[in-house]
Short mmCIF file of C-alpha atoms in Angstrom, two decimals:
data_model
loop_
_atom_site.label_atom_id
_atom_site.label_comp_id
_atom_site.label_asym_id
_atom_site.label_seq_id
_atom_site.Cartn_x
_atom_site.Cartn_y
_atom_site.Cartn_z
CA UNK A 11 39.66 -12.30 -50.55
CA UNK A 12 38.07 -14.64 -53.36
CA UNK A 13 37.85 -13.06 -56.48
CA UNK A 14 34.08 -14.87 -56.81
CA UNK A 15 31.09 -12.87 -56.28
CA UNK A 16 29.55 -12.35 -53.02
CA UNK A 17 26.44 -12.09 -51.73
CA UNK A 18 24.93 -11.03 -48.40
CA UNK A 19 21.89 -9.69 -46.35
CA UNK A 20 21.32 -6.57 -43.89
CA UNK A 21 19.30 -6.49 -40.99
CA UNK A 22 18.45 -4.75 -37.95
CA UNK A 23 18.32 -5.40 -34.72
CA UNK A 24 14.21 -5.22 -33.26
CA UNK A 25 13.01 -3.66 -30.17
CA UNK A 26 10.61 -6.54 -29.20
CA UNK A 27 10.87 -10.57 -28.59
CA UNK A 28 8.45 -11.11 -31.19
CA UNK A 29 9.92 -8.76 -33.87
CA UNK A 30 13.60 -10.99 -32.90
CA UNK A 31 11.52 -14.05 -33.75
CA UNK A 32 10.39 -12.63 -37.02
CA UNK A 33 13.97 -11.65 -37.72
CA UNK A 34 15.46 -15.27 -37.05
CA UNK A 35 12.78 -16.61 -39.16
CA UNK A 36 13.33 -14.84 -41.81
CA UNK A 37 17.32 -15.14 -41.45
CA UNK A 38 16.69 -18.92 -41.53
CA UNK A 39 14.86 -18.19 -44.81
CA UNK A 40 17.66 -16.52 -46.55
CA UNK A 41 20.03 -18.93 -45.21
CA UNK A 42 18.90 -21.46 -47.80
CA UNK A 43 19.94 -19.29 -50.30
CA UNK A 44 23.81 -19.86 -49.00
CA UNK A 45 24.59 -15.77 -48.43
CA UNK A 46 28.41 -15.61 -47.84
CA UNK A 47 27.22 -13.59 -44.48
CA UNK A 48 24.51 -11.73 -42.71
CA UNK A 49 25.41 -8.31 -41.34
CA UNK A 50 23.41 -6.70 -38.55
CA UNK A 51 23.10 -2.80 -38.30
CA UNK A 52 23.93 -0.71 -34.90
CA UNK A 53 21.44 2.36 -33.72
CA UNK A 54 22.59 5.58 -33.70
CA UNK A 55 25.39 6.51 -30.84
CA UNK A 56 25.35 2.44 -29.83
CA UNK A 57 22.03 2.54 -28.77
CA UNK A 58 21.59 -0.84 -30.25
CA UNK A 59 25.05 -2.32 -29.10
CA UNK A 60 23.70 -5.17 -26.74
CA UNK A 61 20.79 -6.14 -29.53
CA UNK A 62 23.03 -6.16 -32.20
CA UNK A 63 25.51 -8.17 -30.10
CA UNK A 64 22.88 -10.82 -29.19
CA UNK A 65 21.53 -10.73 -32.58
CA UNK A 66 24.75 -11.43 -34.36
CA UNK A 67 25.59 -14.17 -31.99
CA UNK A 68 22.53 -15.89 -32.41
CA UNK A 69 23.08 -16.09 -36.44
CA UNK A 70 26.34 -16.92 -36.27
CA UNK A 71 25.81 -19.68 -33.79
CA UNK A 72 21.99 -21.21 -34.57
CA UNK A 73 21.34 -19.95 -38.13
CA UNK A 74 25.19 -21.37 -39.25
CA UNK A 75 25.20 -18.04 -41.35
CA UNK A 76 28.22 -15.77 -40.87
CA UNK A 77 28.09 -13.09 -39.16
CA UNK A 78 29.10 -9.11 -39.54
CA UNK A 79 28.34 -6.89 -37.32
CA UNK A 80 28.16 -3.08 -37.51
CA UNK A 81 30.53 -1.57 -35.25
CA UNK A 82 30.78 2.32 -34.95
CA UNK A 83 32.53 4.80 -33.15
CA UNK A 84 30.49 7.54 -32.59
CA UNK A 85 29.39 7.48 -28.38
CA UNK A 86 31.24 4.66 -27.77
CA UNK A 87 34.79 5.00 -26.44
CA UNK A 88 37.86 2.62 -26.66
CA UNK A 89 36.97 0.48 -23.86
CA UNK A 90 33.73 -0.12 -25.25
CA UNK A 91 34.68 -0.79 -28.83
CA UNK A 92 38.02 -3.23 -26.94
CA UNK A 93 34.95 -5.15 -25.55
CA UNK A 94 32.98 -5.78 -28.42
CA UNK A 95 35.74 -7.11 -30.16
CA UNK A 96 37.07 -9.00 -27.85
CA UNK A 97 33.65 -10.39 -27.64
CA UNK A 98 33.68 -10.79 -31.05
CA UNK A 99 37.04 -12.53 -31.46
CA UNK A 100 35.79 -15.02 -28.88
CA UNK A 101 32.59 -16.11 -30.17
CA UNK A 102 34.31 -16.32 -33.99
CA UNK A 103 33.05 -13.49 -35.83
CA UNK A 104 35.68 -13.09 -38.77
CA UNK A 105 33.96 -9.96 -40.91
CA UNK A 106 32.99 -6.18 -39.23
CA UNK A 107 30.96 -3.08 -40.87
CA UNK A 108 33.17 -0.40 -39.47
CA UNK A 109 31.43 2.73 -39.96
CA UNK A 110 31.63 6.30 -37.97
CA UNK A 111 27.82 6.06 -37.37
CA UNK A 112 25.01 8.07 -36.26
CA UNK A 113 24.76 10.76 -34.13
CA UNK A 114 22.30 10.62 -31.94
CA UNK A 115 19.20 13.32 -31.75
CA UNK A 116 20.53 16.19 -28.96
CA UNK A 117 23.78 14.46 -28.73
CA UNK A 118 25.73 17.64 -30.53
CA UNK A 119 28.95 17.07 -31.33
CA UNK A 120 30.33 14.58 -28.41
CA UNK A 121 31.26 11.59 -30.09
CA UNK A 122 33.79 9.40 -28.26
CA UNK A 123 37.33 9.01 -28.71
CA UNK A 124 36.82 7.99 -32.01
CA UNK A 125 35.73 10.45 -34.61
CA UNK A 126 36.03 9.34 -38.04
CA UNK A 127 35.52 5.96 -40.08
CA UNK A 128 38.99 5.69 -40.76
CA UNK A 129 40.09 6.20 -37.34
CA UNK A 130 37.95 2.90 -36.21
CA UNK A 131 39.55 0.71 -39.03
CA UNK A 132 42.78 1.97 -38.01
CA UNK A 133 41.64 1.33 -33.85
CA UNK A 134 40.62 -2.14 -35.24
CA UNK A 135 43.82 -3.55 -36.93
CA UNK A 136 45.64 -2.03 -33.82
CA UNK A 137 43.67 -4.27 -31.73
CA UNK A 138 42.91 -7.16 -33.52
CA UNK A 139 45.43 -7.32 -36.36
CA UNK A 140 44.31 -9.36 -39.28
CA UNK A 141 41.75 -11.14 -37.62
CA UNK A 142 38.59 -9.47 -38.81
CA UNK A 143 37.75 -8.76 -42.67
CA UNK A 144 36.66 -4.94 -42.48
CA UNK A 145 34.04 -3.89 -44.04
CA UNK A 146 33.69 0.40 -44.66
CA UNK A 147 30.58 2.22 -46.06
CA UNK A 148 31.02 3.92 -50.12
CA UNK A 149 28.78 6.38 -51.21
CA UNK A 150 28.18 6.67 -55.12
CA UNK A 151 25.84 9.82 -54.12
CA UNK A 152 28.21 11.13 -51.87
CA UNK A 153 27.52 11.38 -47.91
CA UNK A 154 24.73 13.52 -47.16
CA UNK A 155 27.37 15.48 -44.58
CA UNK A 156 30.18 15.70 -46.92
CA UNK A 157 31.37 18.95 -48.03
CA UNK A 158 31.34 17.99 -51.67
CA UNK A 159 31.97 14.94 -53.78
CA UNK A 160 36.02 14.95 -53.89
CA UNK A 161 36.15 15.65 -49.71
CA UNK A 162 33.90 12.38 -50.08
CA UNK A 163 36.27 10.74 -52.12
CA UNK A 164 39.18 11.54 -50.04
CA UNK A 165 37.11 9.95 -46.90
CA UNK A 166 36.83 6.85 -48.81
CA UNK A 167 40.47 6.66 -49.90
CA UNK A 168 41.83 6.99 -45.93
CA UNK A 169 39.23 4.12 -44.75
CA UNK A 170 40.76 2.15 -47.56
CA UNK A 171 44.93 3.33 -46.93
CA UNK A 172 43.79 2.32 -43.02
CA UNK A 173 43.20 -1.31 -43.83
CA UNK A 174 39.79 -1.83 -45.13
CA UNK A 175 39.44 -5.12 -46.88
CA UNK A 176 36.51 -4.02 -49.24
CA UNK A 177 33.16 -1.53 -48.87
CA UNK A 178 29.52 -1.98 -49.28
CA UNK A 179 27.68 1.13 -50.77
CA UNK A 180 24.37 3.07 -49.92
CA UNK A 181 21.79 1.98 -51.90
CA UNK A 182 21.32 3.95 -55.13
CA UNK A 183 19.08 3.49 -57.88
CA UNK A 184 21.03 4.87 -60.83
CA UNK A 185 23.86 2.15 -61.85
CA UNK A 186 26.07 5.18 -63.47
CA UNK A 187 26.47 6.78 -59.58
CA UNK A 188 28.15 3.43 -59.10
CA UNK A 189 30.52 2.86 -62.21
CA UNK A 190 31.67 6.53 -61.90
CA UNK A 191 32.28 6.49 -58.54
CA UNK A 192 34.39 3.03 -58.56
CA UNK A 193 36.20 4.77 -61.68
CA UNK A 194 37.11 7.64 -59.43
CA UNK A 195 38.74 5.43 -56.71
CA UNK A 196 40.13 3.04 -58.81
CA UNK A 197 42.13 6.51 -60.42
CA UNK A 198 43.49 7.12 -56.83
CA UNK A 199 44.96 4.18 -56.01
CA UNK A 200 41.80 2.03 -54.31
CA UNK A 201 41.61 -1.23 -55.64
CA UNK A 202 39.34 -3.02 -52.66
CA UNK A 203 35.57 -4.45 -53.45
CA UNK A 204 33.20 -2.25 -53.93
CA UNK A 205 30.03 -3.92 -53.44
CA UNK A 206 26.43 -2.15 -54.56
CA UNK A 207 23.98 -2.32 -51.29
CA UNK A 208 20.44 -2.70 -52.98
CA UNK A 209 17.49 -1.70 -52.06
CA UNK A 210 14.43 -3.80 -52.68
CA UNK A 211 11.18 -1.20 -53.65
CA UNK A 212 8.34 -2.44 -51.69
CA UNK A 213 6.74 0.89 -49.67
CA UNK A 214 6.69 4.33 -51.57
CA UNK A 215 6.26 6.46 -48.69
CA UNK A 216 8.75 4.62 -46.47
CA UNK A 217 11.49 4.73 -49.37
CA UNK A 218 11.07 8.25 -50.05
CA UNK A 219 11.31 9.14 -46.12
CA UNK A 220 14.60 6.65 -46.31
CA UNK A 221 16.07 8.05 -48.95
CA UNK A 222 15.67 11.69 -48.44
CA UNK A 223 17.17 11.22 -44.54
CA UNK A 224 20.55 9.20 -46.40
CA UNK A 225 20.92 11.02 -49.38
CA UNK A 226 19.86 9.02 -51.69
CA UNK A 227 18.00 9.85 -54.80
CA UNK A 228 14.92 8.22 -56.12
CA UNK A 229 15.02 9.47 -59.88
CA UNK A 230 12.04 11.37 -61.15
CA UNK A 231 10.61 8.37 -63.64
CA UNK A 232 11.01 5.88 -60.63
CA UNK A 233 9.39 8.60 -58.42
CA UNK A 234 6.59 10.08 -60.70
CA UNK A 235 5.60 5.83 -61.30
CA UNK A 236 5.37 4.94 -57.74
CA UNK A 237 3.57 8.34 -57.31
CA UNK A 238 0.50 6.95 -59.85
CA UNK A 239 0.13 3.73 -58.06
CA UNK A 240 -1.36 5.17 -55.00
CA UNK A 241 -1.86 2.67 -52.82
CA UNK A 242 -1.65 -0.36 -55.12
CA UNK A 243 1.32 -2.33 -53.28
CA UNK A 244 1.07 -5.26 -55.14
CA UNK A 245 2.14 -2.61 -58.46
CA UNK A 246 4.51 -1.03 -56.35
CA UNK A 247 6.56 -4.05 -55.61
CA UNK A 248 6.13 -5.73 -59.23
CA UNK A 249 7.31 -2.32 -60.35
CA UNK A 250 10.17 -2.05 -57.92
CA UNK A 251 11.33 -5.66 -58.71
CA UNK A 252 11.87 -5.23 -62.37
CA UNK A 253 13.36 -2.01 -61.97
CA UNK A 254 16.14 -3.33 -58.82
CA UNK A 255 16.53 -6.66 -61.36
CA UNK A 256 17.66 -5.06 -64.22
CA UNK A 257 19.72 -2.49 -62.50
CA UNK A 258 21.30 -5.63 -60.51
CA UNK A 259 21.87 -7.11 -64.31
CA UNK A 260 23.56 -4.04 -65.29
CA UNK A 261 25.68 -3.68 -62.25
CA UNK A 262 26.45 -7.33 -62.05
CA UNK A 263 27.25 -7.19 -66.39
CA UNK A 264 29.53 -3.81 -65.49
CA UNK A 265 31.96 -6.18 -62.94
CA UNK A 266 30.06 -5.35 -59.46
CA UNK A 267 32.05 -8.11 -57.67
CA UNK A 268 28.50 -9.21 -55.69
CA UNK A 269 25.32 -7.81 -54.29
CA UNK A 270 24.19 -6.71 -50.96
CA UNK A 271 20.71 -6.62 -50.19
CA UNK A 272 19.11 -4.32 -47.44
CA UNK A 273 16.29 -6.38 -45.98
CA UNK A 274 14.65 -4.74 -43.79
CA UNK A 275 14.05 -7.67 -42.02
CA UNK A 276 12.04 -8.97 -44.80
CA UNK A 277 12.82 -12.09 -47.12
CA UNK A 278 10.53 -11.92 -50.48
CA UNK A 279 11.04 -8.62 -52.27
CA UNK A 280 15.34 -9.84 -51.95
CA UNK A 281 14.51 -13.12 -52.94
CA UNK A 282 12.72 -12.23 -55.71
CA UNK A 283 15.49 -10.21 -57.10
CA UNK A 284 17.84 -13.29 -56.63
CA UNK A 285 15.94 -15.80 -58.17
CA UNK A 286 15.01 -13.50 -61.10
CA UNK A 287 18.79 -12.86 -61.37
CA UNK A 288 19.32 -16.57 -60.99
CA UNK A 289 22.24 -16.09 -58.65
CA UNK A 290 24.26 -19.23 -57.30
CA UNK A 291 21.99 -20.88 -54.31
#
């Protein structure tokens, strides 16, 4: 892997023709900026596998962007994950988010062949060899399902031993969570990428709902501000892009090796970070 920076976008995959449009367009937006790759999420228990699919596809083929697609394990079994790859492999796709996933509301506690993170990395490199740079969620916060913070840890360090290439975190908004937990894995032996997913502050209510359902905290002072503004979204989001810019500065002054911004299929509140950062175009 280059030892430059890297820097990519997140979306998801939309449940209507016009909402794909949107997404394209927008794609085709931040493709000007020269993103080393798009990734595209996948619903809970592959519920988005075929939209995903098409989506990824279509920016790897029409927006010249490439391409990673989430893959998880949870609901799907081998066969299943054997054909997206395949399908993957064929079409060119070189990077994958390998990730255990989602379970689905009512689904319990079936979930495919499969059960773990580390078990898909390890299903993928069996399969496909070196072919695919693998991608593997880190959690500065710790999972919202782990047991405590060194089980956490321990997670992280077998997706890494089974051949992840590097890791893209949750979105945080505390730059220590980061630095302390690269300092943790770096002291067991993990020396991959971690890259810090960001989260662009545009929608108070929508962030909070976010970040209480992934475990991640909003600190009180970032809280308590967007709390006062009421309503005001144009203060919200010129108070959420100073405070995302200069915790990108720090991370990027404290050695993050790049930045990964979750979209939401939107272009101007991750673009606004970038050019305030003046990153490389």
């Amino acid at each position: 892997m280059s030892q430059e920076r890297r820097y990519s976008f997140e979306f998801f995959p939309t449940k209507t023709d016009a909402g794909h449009e949107k997404l394209i367009a927008t794609a085709r937006q931040l493709a000007s900026y020269n993103p080393d790759f798009f990734s595209c999420t996948y619903g809970a228990g592959g519920s988005t596998r075929d939209r995903t699919m098409n989506t990824v596809l279509q920016l790897e083929s029409e927006v010249k962007v490439p391409a990673a697609p989430h893959l998880s394990c949870v609901g799907d079994s081998k066969d299943d994950l054997r054909g997206l790859l395949t399908r993957y492999k064929a079409a060119g796709i070189k990077r994958i988010v390998a990730l255990r996933g989602d379970l689905p509301s009512g689904m319990g506690m079936a979930s495919g062949e499969l059960r773990h993170a580390n078990d898909l990395v390890e299903f993928i490199r069996e399969e496909t060899g070196d072919h695919f740079h693998i991608e593997v969620a880190a959690y500065p916060e710790m999972h919202p399902q782990a047991r405590n913070f060194e089980d956490d840890l321990l997670n992280f360090v077998r997706k890494a031993n089974a051949g992840a290439n590097s890791a893209i975190t949750q979105y945080f908004f505390n730059a220590d969570s980061y630095f302390y937990f690269v300092e943790r894995i770096r002291k067991m032996g993990v020396d991959i990428p971690v890259v810090p997913g960001i989260m662009p502050i545009t929608n108070y209510s929508k962030l909070a709902r976010f970040s209480d359902a992934c475990g991640a905290e909003i600190p009180r002072w970032i809280r308590k501000q967007l709390e006062a503004y009421g309503d005001d979204t144009s203060s919200i989001q010129s108070f959420g892009e100073e405070v995302i810019t200069q915790m990108c500065e720090r991370l990027l002054q404290g050695g993050a090796p790049g930045l990964h911004f979750y979209t939401l299929n939107q272009a101007e509140a991750s673009l606004a970070v970038w050019n305030n950062l003046k990153l490389p175009r």
